[in-house]
């Protein structure tokens, strides 16, 4: 049905636009008055933090691309040109480089939040699955970005990871040749990786939009994992969560700044300061820290094809997590056993990360095999069975009950502007 | 109970991780030195960096290039324009082609790249028994152990222990992975004469040249740390302020 939007904005320009294209109304309903559970803890900051990091990555990336040369002869030198000659080029580059790490830190915590509080369960399954797509796109983007500086680890990391596809029978080798655009990682590979590294973040933006759109249909989960039952259970997003997210954002910027300004290469690899050399393989090829757990899974399996399948499987399995977990209670708070074993899973993942940084020899093989086994056991065996056996604690009646300490229902003017009362 | 188990697991892991062998080729970890640029307040000892540049140009530059540096960058170690012009003018650098289409050479300017001792990698290898003296612009960042490793490497040339089979033209150095390095010991006491009268011991020269090379690999370091402090302090204050506002906003909910 065609018709003008009845805008409530009084500014004539805003009103004129909003009547014809209600983006201001949309912002207002989706981010201003949007009813949000009142009992979030700081774990609920991490989505907003990931969003901010994504924007920082795109902004710094575009400026880096203005001075970067996607050419095997020139790439390494162009990074040095950025670092030494471009005004504040070192800042752009270190913000981008460490931004990738920060992006993964906040995203991993964000995912853990979802697992701990059961945010993937009905009706948020699709929201969760879109999130897994986001993770995959992030990983592809970061992997290709890491190739761009064309250092030793860039080159050999790209070689090892693209070579994984050769494990597939018959189609494997042709796929690898196709990915490379030649018979080894070379200029053609670097060119296409640059092109895709520029493209994928914008695909990411689109998928993140879907993620948020889905969120705003089903609404946020909360630490109690119970549904919102009445307006008393919620507060408007603004100012309550805008200000709470701002607190988290400030802390995030401190951590980020410490990395960028005081330890910009702490998470990097010394080998990437050596220009790519196809004739000299580094002693040990290791990926960036955020890929180490998957790398450990890959290297823990003696059969290459099986290892590749398990590595990809370790992420793909997240797609079906909503159906593997048979418990109907969302929050770990009311699941006495789940809230313990989820930590065992976390330890297994960290163990895999540590193993990934070491050559697969001796004790490291043993640990990584046990941890890999546990990783899959958790999803495929423990979760399905646990949901049936575990006796959950009684759930609270509503969100407002346990949090309003006898204070009665919230004042109806929940949008009250805080400053007026100061 | 389970939490206990996971704590135990974590502890065991940390124990294993820290007990891991340091290096596959059993080169010892380089002992930590005191550097002017260490820590969040550290900056470069410019006198040492200038002496280090002297060591580089009089000793190392015979074999090692530093292709990412230009003479003008030396302002970063505190040299003034006159000094830089003089340094650049004293070297002969390639200057494109002459009217006959032949390669031309001439005195450098502050905009010239540091002069490379060899035209290409093949020439470098040919002169060094097949080994390649790496470019030193980024060498401090490109090795585990960084400045400490470089210092240890430069000060630890020695005779091979009895029984060790050395290849032709190789030198023993316990900090180099595999212990056999194609670089002959570059520093001997008195190898250079410092204008400021500092005694040129091997340790002193190594210390100076490593300071110079650390600057060369991270010329932005001092500015970076300064901006970093401002940024961190700003956001510490902002965290406090936003938290106060948050408390205020939420006071009618809790
Ligand atoms: C979604 C977000 C993004 C992620 C996770 C990401 C990740 C990365 C990573 C890990 C590197 C390697 C850093 C290094 O070791 O030097 C890199 C480099 C690079 N990225 Fe991105 N990036 C993102 C977005 C972008 C965008 C949108 C652009 C350009 C439009 C871009 C342009 C570049 C360029 C030119 C480099 C090479 C310079 C360098 O290595 O510092 N990036 N990226």
Short mmCIF file of N, CA, C and O and ligand atoms in Angstrom, two decimals, chain A residues 54 57-58 61-62 64-65 68 79 93 96-97 100 103 138 141-142 145-146 148-149 194 197-198 201-202 204 272 290, ligand 1:
data_model
loop_
_atom_site.label_atom_id
_atom_site.label_comp_id
_atom_site.label_asym_id
_atom_site.label_seq_id
_atom_site.Cartn_x
_atom_site.Cartn_y
_atom_site.Cartn_z
N UNK A 54 34.29 -3.55 13.00
CA UNK A 54 34.10 -3.73 11.56
C UNK A 54 34.22 -2.39 10.84
O UNK A 54 34.89 -2.29 9.81
N UNK A 57 37.80 -1.32 10.69
CA UNK A 57 38.55 -2.11 9.70
C UNK A 57 38.31 -1.58 8.29
O UNK A 57 39.24 -1.46 7.48
N UNK A 58 37.06 -1.28 7.99
CA UNK A 58 36.76 -0.80 6.64
C UNK A 58 37.39 0.57 6.42
O UNK A 58 38.03 0.82 5.39
N UNK A 61 41.15 0.17 6.21
CA UNK A 61 41.47 -0.63 5.02
C UNK A 61 41.43 0.20 3.75
O UNK A 61 42.31 0.11 2.90
N UNK A 62 40.41 1.04 3.64
CA UNK A 62 40.28 1.86 2.43
C UNK A 62 41.49 2.79 2.29
O UNK A 62 42.06 2.93 1.21
N UNK A 64 44.48 2.31 3.62
CA UNK A 64 45.66 1.50 3.32
C UNK A 64 45.71 1.19 1.83
O UNK A 64 46.77 1.26 1.19
N UNK A 65 44.55 0.84 1.28
CA UNK A 65 44.50 0.42 -0.12
C UNK A 65 44.96 1.54 -1.06
O UNK A 65 45.39 1.28 -2.18
N UNK A 68 48.75 0.87 -1.03
CA UNK A 68 49.23 -0.50 -1.12
C UNK A 68 49.33 -0.93 -2.58
O UNK A 68 48.54 -0.50 -3.41
N UNK A 79 54.18 -1.78 1.81
CA UNK A 79 53.82 -1.73 3.23
C UNK A 79 54.87 -0.89 3.97
O UNK A 79 54.54 -0.07 4.83
N UNK A 93 48.13 1.34 9.61
CA UNK A 93 48.46 -0.06 9.43
C UNK A 93 48.36 -0.84 10.73
O UNK A 93 47.80 -1.93 10.77
N UNK A 96 44.78 -1.34 11.66
CA UNK A 96 44.15 -2.38 10.83
C UNK A 96 44.63 -3.77 11.23
O UNK A 96 43.85 -4.69 11.42
N UNK A 97 45.93 -3.89 11.40
CA UNK A 97 46.52 -5.19 11.72
C UNK A 97 46.02 -5.71 13.07
O UNK A 97 45.56 -6.84 13.19
N UNK A 100 42.23 -6.61 13.34
CA UNK A 100 41.80 -7.96 13.01
C UNK A 100 41.78 -8.82 14.27
O UNK A 100 40.83 -9.56 14.52
N UNK A 103 38.92 -7.77 16.47
CA UNK A 103 37.68 -8.23 15.86
C UNK A 103 37.40 -9.68 16.29
O UNK A 103 36.29 -10.03 16.69
N UNK A 138 34.37 -13.41 8.05
CA UNK A 138 35.49 -12.76 8.76
C UNK A 138 36.77 -13.54 8.57
O UNK A 138 37.84 -12.98 8.36
N UNK A 141 38.11 -13.20 5.10
CA UNK A 141 38.67 -11.86 4.93
C UNK A 141 40.03 -11.74 5.60
O UNK A 141 41.00 -11.24 5.02
N UNK A 142 40.10 -12.21 6.84
CA UNK A 142 41.35 -12.07 7.59
C UNK A 142 42.45 -12.92 6.95
O UNK A 142 43.60 -12.49 6.85
N UNK A 145 43.59 -11.07 3.93
CA UNK A 145 44.29 -9.85 4.33
C UNK A 145 45.71 -10.16 4.77
O UNK A 145 46.65 -9.43 4.46
N UNK A 146 45.87 -11.26 5.48
CA UNK A 146 47.19 -11.61 5.99
C UNK A 146 48.17 -11.93 4.87
O UNK A 146 49.39 -11.83 5.04
N UNK A 148 48.30 -10.21 2.09
CA UNK A 148 48.66 -8.98 1.37
C UNK A 148 50.04 -8.42 1.67
O UNK A 148 50.72 -7.96 0.75
N UNK A 149 50.52 -8.40 2.93
CA UNK A 149 51.86 -7.83 3.14
C UNK A 149 52.98 -8.64 2.49
O UNK A 149 54.11 -8.18 2.41
N UNK A 194 43.68 -9.69 -3.00
CA UNK A 194 43.45 -8.27 -2.69
C UNK A 194 42.05 -7.86 -3.10
O UNK A 194 41.31 -7.22 -2.36
N UNK A 197 39.71 -9.40 -0.72
CA UNK A 197 39.84 -8.80 0.61
C UNK A 197 39.15 -7.44 0.66
O UNK A 197 38.70 -7.01 1.71
N UNK A 198 39.10 -6.78 -0.47
CA UNK A 198 38.38 -5.51 -0.54
C UNK A 198 36.88 -5.76 -0.61
O UNK A 198 36.08 -5.02 -0.04
N UNK A 201 34.57 -7.57 3.05
CA UNK A 201 34.06 -6.76 4.16
C UNK A 201 32.71 -6.12 3.84
O UNK A 201 31.88 -5.94 4.73
N UNK A 202 32.47 -5.82 2.58
CA UNK A 202 31.19 -5.19 2.25
C UNK A 202 30.08 -6.24 2.19
O UNK A 202 28.93 -5.95 2.53
N UNK A 204 30.21 -8.65 4.22
CA UNK A 204 30.04 -8.78 5.66
C UNK A 204 29.03 -7.76 6.18
O UNK A 204 28.15 -8.09 6.97
N UNK A 272 57.07 -12.54 9.27
CA UNK A 272 56.40 -11.72 8.27
C UNK A 272 57.12 -10.41 8.01
O UNK A 272 56.68 -9.62 7.19
N UNK A 290 44.18 -16.32 15.97
CA UNK A 290 42.76 -16.63 15.96
C UNK A 290 42.43 -17.85 15.13
O UNK A 290 41.30 -18.34 15.14
C1 LIG C 1 36.18 -6.97 7.86
C2 LIG C 1 37.11 -6.59 8.02
C3 LIG C 1 38.59 -6.80 7.70
C4 LIG C 1 39.44 -7.72 8.27
C5 LIG C 1 39.11 -8.76 9.32
C6 LIG C 1 40.76 -7.47 7.68
C7 LIG C 1 41.92 -8.18 8.01
C8 LIG C 1 43.19 -7.90 7.53
C9 LIG C 1 44.40 -8.52 7.98
C10 LIG C 1 44.51 -9.64 9.02
C11 LIG C 1 45.44 -7.96 7.30
C12 LIG C 1 46.94 -8.27 7.46
C13 LIG C 1 47.57 -7.28 8.39
C14 LIG C 1 49.06 -7.40 8.40
O1 LIG C 1 49.58 -8.41 8.90
O2 LIG C 1 49.70 -6.47 7.93
C15 LIG C 1 44.89 -6.99 6.40
C16 LIG C 1 45.63 -6.23 5.52
C17 LIG C 1 45.09 -5.33 4.61
N1 LIG C 1 43.75 -4.98 4.48
FE1 LIG C 1 42.23 -5.68 5.61
N2 LIG C 1 40.67 -6.44 6.77
C18 LIG C 1 39.36 -6.01 6.73
C19 LIG C 1 38.86 -5.01 5.93
C20 LIG C 1 39.57 -4.35 4.91
C21 LIG C 1 39.00 -3.45 3.94
C22 LIG C 1 37.53 -3.06 3.86
C23 LIG C 1 40.03 -3.03 3.13
C24 LIG C 1 40.05 -2.10 1.94
C25 LIG C 1 39.23 -1.55 1.42
C26 LIG C 1 41.23 -3.65 3.59
C27 LIG C 1 42.49 -3.45 3.03
C28 LIG C 1 43.66 -4.05 3.47
C29 LIG C 1 44.96 -3.79 2.92
C30 LIG C 1 45.31 -2.83 1.79
C31 LIG C 1 45.86 -4.60 3.64
C32 LIG C 1 47.39 -4.70 3.44
C33 LIG C 1 48.07 -3.74 4.35
C34 LIG C 1 48.60 -4.43 5.57
O3 LIG C 1 48.94 -5.60 5.51
O4 LIG C 1 48.70 -3.75 6.59
N3 LIG C 1 40.92 -4.45 4.67
N4 LIG C 1 43.51 -6.97 6.57
#
